[in-house]
Amino acid sequence: RKKKKGAPPPRPPSTHRQPPVLTPTTIQTTNHPLSSSTTTSSTPTTRFERHPQHEARFILKYGDRSIYEWEQTLHEVTLFIPTPPLPDATALVCEILPRRLRVGLRRNAGQYFLNQATGGVVDVAASTWTWEGRNAKATTTNLLTIELQKANKGVVWETVCCGGDDDDDDNNTPTPEVALDPMQLEQERQRLLLERWQEENPGMDFRGATFNGSVPDPRTYMGGVRYD
């Protein structure tokens, strides 16, 4: 007689971590992250790509979709999030905390498109946000701009949002789920170090300067950044 095959051994739990912004169940049927209805699809990859027109800016890509853009200077991190058409800025909720950023629509109280720890500590009092609808010249189209002032000048952020939604873990910056790759991070260190030198030596021109070996930390190198 045929022997019955035994049940296959249970699979170990998956250790795959969801992308930090849109998972397959939150991709919007209107094809916009800040809408309300959902559909499903296979899980694409999430990564940062350098902006083709703005050298200092990165695009968070979810598969082929652009979710938001961000860039940083010695002093601040700026986040650019496209939104659906809105009557005015009061339709948005944007909460900036020392270690967390929340963005959503006021009509969806308590539900956020973005509710994540920030990539560094934020000076809340010096941070701000604005929203611009489509203007007559179409130079801007429904864009939320968030300016996060760095509490620690010169720190190089490897991401703008770290992923995860555990509000109880805001005493520490968690390991980012999506971050700049090693080459991108090295390029950012070099760019911010040159920015620091230009700021401290306004009569000199550091454009095109290069480094031999690894780039030093822009915040601590040669006595550290100045706050004057």
PDB file of N, CA and C in Angstrom, residues 81 95 188:
ATOM      1  N   ILE A  81       6.662  66.319  -0.523  1.00  0.00           N
ATOM      2  CA  ILE A  81       5.660  65.255  -0.669  1.00  0.00           C
ATOM      3  C   ILE A  81       4.531  65.736  -1.566  1.00  0.00           C
ATOM      4  N   GLU A  95       2.606  67.003  11.859  1.00  0.00           N
ATOM      5  CA  GLU A  95       3.112  67.114  13.224  1.00  0.00           C
ATOM      6  C   GLU A  95       4.615  66.841  13.220  1.00  0.00           C
ATOM      7  N   GLU A 188      27.415  62.380   0.177  1.00  0.00           N
ATOM      8  CA  GLU A 188      26.768  63.374   1.030  1.00  0.00           C
ATOM      9  C   GLU A 188      27.740  63.930   2.067  1.00  0.00           C
TER      10      GLU A 188
END
